[in-house]
PDB file of C-alpha atoms in Angstrom:
ATOM      1  CA  MET T   1      -0.110   0.405   0.113  1.00  0.00           C
ATOM      2  CA  SER T   2       1.395   3.577  -0.821  1.00  0.00           C
ATOM      3  CA  LYS T   3      -0.641   6.521  -1.558  1.00  0.00           C
ATOM      4  CA  THR T   4       0.189  10.387  -2.281  1.00  0.00           C
ATOM      5  CA  PHE T   5      -1.297  13.493  -0.754  1.00  0.00           C
ATOM      6  CA  GLU T   6      -0.503  17.304  -0.403  1.00  0.00           C
ATOM      7  CA  ASP T   7       0.247  18.469   2.930  1.00  0.00           C
ATOM      8  CA  LYS T   8      -0.675  21.792   4.383  1.00  0.00           C
ATOM      9  CA  THR T   9       2.535  23.860   2.098  1.00  0.00           C
ATOM     10  CA  GLY T  10       0.843  22.006  -1.338  1.00  0.00           C
ATOM     11  CA  ALA T  11       4.035  19.834  -1.144  1.00  0.00           C
ATOM     12  CA  GLU T  12       3.971  15.786  -2.082  1.00  0.00           C
ATOM     13  CA  VAL T  13       3.721  13.068   0.323  1.00  0.00           C
ATOM     14  CA  THR T  14       3.674   9.467   0.106  1.00  0.00           C
ATOM     15  CA  VAL T  15       1.726   7.035   3.152  1.00  0.00           C
ATOM     16  CA  THR T  16       3.587   3.907   2.774  1.00  0.00           C
ATOM     17  CA  PHE T  17       2.867   0.381   5.052  1.00  0.00           C
ATOM     18  CA  ASN T  18       5.663  -1.003   6.064  1.00  0.00           C
ATOM     19  CA  GLU T  19       5.217  -4.503   7.479  1.00  0.00           C
ATOM     20  CA  ASP T  20       8.862  -5.332   7.846  1.00  0.00           C
ATOM     21  CA  GLY T  21       8.977  -2.283  10.402  1.00  0.00           C
ATOM     22  CA  GLN T  22       5.454  -2.490  11.673  1.00  0.00           C
ATOM     23  CA  SER T  23       4.611   0.856  10.996  1.00  0.00           C
ATOM     24  CA  TYR T  24       3.015   3.294   8.334  1.00  0.00           C
ATOM     25  CA  ASP T  25       5.526   5.545   6.713  1.00  0.00           C
ATOM     26  CA  ILE T  26       5.197   9.322   5.836  1.00  0.00           C
ATOM     27  CA  ALA T  27       7.948  10.281   2.660  1.00  0.00           C
ATOM     28  CA  VAL T  28       8.063  13.551   1.318  1.00  0.00           C
ATOM     29  CA  ALA T  29       8.524  14.657  -2.199  1.00  0.00           C
ATOM     30  CA  ASP T  30      12.218  13.476  -2.590  1.00  0.00           C
ATOM     31  CA  GLY T  31      11.466  10.651  -0.711  1.00  0.00           C
ATOM     32  CA  THR T  32      12.934  11.447   2.828  1.00  0.00           C
ATOM     33  CA  VAL T  33      10.563   9.506   5.314  1.00  0.00           C
ATOM     34  CA  ALA T  34       9.368  11.958   7.691  1.00  0.00           C
ATOM     35  CA  GLY T  35       7.567  10.334   9.988  1.00  0.00           C
ATOM     36  CA  HIS T  36       6.151   7.249  11.456  1.00  0.00           C
ATOM     37  CA  ALA T  37       2.875   5.655  12.900  1.00  0.00           C
ATOM     38  CA  TYR T  38       4.316   2.275  14.802  1.00  0.00           C
ATOM     39  CA  PHE T  39       1.817  -0.386  15.788  1.00  0.00           C
ATOM     40  CA  LEU T  40       1.998  -4.148  16.963  1.00  0.00           C
ATOM     41  CA  THR T  41      -0.455  -7.259  16.638  1.00  0.00           C
ATOM     42  CA  GLY T  42      -2.453  -7.379  19.299  1.00  0.00           C
ATOM     43  CA  PRO T  43      -3.271 -10.527  20.772  1.00  0.00           C
ATOM     44  CA  ASP T  44      -5.402 -11.632  17.859  1.00  0.00           C
ATOM     45  CA  ALA T  45      -2.380 -11.067  15.147  1.00  0.00           C
ATOM     46  CA  GLU T  46      -4.622 -11.294  12.104  1.00  0.00           C
ATOM     47  CA  THR T  47      -6.827  -8.877  13.061  1.00  0.00           C
ATOM     48  CA  GLU T  48      -5.803  -6.574  15.217  1.00  0.00           C
ATOM     49  CA  ARG T  49      -3.006  -3.579  15.195  1.00  0.00           C
ATOM     50  CA  ILE T  50      -2.485  -1.562  18.774  1.00  0.00           C
ATOM     51  CA  PHE T  51      -1.010   1.954  17.486  1.00  0.00           C
ATOM     52  CA  HIS T  52       1.187   2.706  20.305  1.00  0.00           C
ATOM     53  CA  HIS T  53       3.235   5.298  18.807  1.00  0.00           C
ATOM     54  CA  THR T  54       3.334   8.316  15.842  1.00  0.00           C
ATOM     55  CA  VAL T  55       6.423  10.531  15.995  1.00  0.00           C
ATOM     56  CA  VAL T  56       7.338  12.913  12.657  1.00  0.00           C
ATOM     57  CA  ASP T  57      10.466  14.918  12.302  1.00  0.00           C
ATOM     58  CA  GLU T  58      11.025  17.887  13.935  1.00  0.00           C
ATOM     59  CA  GLN T  59      12.445  19.337  10.970  1.00  0.00           C
ATOM     60  CA  PHE T  60       8.764  18.686   8.744  1.00  0.00           C
ATOM     61  CA  GLY T  61       6.636  20.214  11.286  1.00  0.00           C
ATOM     62  CA  GLY T  62       3.744  21.673  10.854  1.00  0.00           C
ATOM     63  CA  ARG T  63       2.530  20.489   7.867  1.00  0.00           C
ATOM     64  CA  GLY T  64       0.011  18.300   9.088  1.00  0.00           C
ATOM     65  CA  LEU T  65       1.651  14.979   8.365  1.00  0.00           C
ATOM     66  CA  SER T  66       0.487  13.087  11.301  1.00  0.00           C
ATOM     67  CA  LYS T  67      -2.620  14.393  10.636  1.00  0.00           C
ATOM     68  CA  ILE T  68      -2.260  12.375   7.222  1.00  0.00           C
ATOM     69  CA  LEU T  69      -0.398   9.582   8.707  1.00  0.00           C
ATOM     70  CA  VAL T  70      -2.916   8.744  11.320  1.00  0.00           C
ATOM     71  CA  ALA T  71      -5.625   9.168   9.071  1.00  0.00           C
ATOM     72  CA  GLU T  72      -4.326   6.701   6.496  1.00  0.00           C
ATOM     73  CA  ALA T  73      -3.532   4.390   8.866  1.00  0.00           C
ATOM     74  CA  LEU T  74      -7.046   4.021   9.877  1.00  0.00           C
ATOM     75  CA  GLU T  75      -8.740   4.362   6.284  1.00  0.00           C
ATOM     76  CA  ASP T  76      -5.866   1.293   5.051  1.00  0.00           C
ATOM     77  CA  SER T  77      -6.635  -1.170   8.507  1.00  0.00           C
ATOM     78  CA  ARG T  78     -10.198  -0.697   7.446  1.00  0.00           C
ATOM     79  CA  GLU T  79      -9.667  -1.755   4.131  1.00  0.00           C
ATOM     80  CA  ARG T  80      -7.750  -3.942   5.530  1.00  0.00           C
ATOM     81  CA  GLY T  81     -10.361  -4.818   8.840  1.00  0.00           C
ATOM     82  CA  VAL T  82      -8.583  -4.738  10.550  1.00  0.00           C
ATOM     83  CA  THR T  83      -9.213  -3.770  14.430  1.00  0.00           C
ATOM     84  CA  VAL T  84      -7.636  -1.089  15.941  1.00  0.00           C
ATOM     85  CA  VAL T  85      -6.717  -0.561  19.188  1.00  0.00           C
ATOM     86  CA  PRO T  86      -5.641   2.998  20.086  1.00  0.00           C
ATOM     87  CA  VAL T  87      -3.232   4.032  22.264  1.00  0.00           C
ATOM     88  CA  CYS T  88      -1.081   6.568  20.696  1.00  0.00           C
ATOM     89  CA  PRO T  89      -2.709  10.179  22.112  1.00  0.00           C
ATOM     90  CA  LEU T  90      -2.902  10.616  18.001  1.00  0.00           C
ATOM     91  CA  PHE T  91      -5.015   7.790  16.941  1.00  0.00           C
ATOM     92  CA  VAL T  92      -7.274   7.806  20.719  1.00  0.00           C
ATOM     93  CA  LYS T  93      -8.223  11.489  19.458  1.00  0.00           C
ATOM     94  CA  LYS T  94      -8.870  10.867  16.066  1.00  0.00           C
ATOM     95  CA  LEU T  95     -11.050   7.905  16.886  1.00  0.00           C
ATOM     96  CA  GLN T  96     -12.796  10.300  19.732  1.00  0.00           C
ATOM     97  CA  GLU T  97     -13.769  12.893  16.966  1.00  0.00           C
ATOM     98  CA  THR T  98     -14.617  10.822  14.195  1.00  0.00           C
ATOM     99  CA  GLY T  99     -15.229   7.163  15.838  1.00  0.00           C
ATOM    100  CA  ASP T 100     -18.688   7.084  14.511  1.00  0.00           C
ATOM    101  CA  ASP T 101     -17.824   7.715  11.200  1.00  0.00           C
ATOM    102  CA  TYR T 102     -15.440   5.750  11.484  1.00  0.00           C
ATOM    103  CA  ALA T 103     -17.624   2.471  12.181  1.00  0.00           C
ATOM    104  CA  ALA T 104     -19.973   3.570  10.238  1.00  0.00           C
ATOM    105  CA  GLN T 105     -17.922   3.004   6.663  1.00  0.00           C
ATOM    106  CA  GLY T 106     -17.052  -0.292   7.643  1.00  0.00           C
ATOM    107  CA  GLY T 107     -13.835   0.603  10.466  1.00  0.00           C
ATOM    108  CA  ARG T 108     -13.559  -1.694  14.092  1.00  0.00           C
ATOM    109  CA  PHE T 109     -11.903  -0.062  16.688  1.00  0.00           C
ATOM    110  CA  ARG T 110     -11.190  -1.325  20.527  1.00  0.00           C
ATOM    111  CA  ASN T 111     -10.378   0.555  23.772  1.00  0.00           C
ATOM    112  CA  ALA T 112      -6.986  -0.800  24.740  1.00  0.00           C
ATOM    113  CA  THR T 113      -6.639  -3.676  27.823  1.00  0.00           C
ATOM    114  CA  GLY T 114      -4.387  -4.567  30.116  1.00  0.00           C
ATOM    115  CA  ALA T 115      -2.768  -7.126  28.015  1.00  0.00           C
ATOM    116  CA  ASP T 116      -2.838  -4.796  25.000  1.00  0.00           C
ATOM    117  CA  PHE T 117      -0.474  -2.628  27.758  1.00  0.00           C
ATOM    118  CA  ASP T 118       1.616  -5.943  28.510  1.00  0.00           C
ATOM    119  CA  ILE T 119       2.548  -6.449  24.521  1.00  0.00           C
ATOM    120  CA  ILE T 120       3.640  -2.884  24.569  1.00  0.00           C
ATOM    121  CA  LYS T 121       6.272  -3.496  26.975  1.00  0.00           C
ATOM    122  CA  ARG T 122       7.281  -6.645  26.110  1.00  0.00           C
ATOM    123  CA  GLN T 123       7.696  -5.554  21.900  1.00  0.00           C
ATOM    124  CA  ALA T 124       7.611  -1.694  21.930  1.00  0.00           C
TER     125      ALA T 124
END
């Protein structure tokens, strides 16, 4: 999965699913990776992703890259039929704001449990 978008400055950015890195990566036009939305597989490894950390390099701040990254990670998870477990504050906030719409479009998410936090402590 790789999709291209425009950031707040009108510049082209690309979001790519990085299965090996367990992340969604966002790169600017020259190919420089500017940020990541990291996830771990949940207790049901085939159908759950625990999004635990999102980061965008400071030099790319103010361009709306984290919003693009979170939105695309949610969209791709929905398309793949994966349940999202938001732990990262950016994912929590996005789903608090738009969770009803996300669910209405077929997206699935659930609150994190102690077992999810244990996975993060062991693997992250």
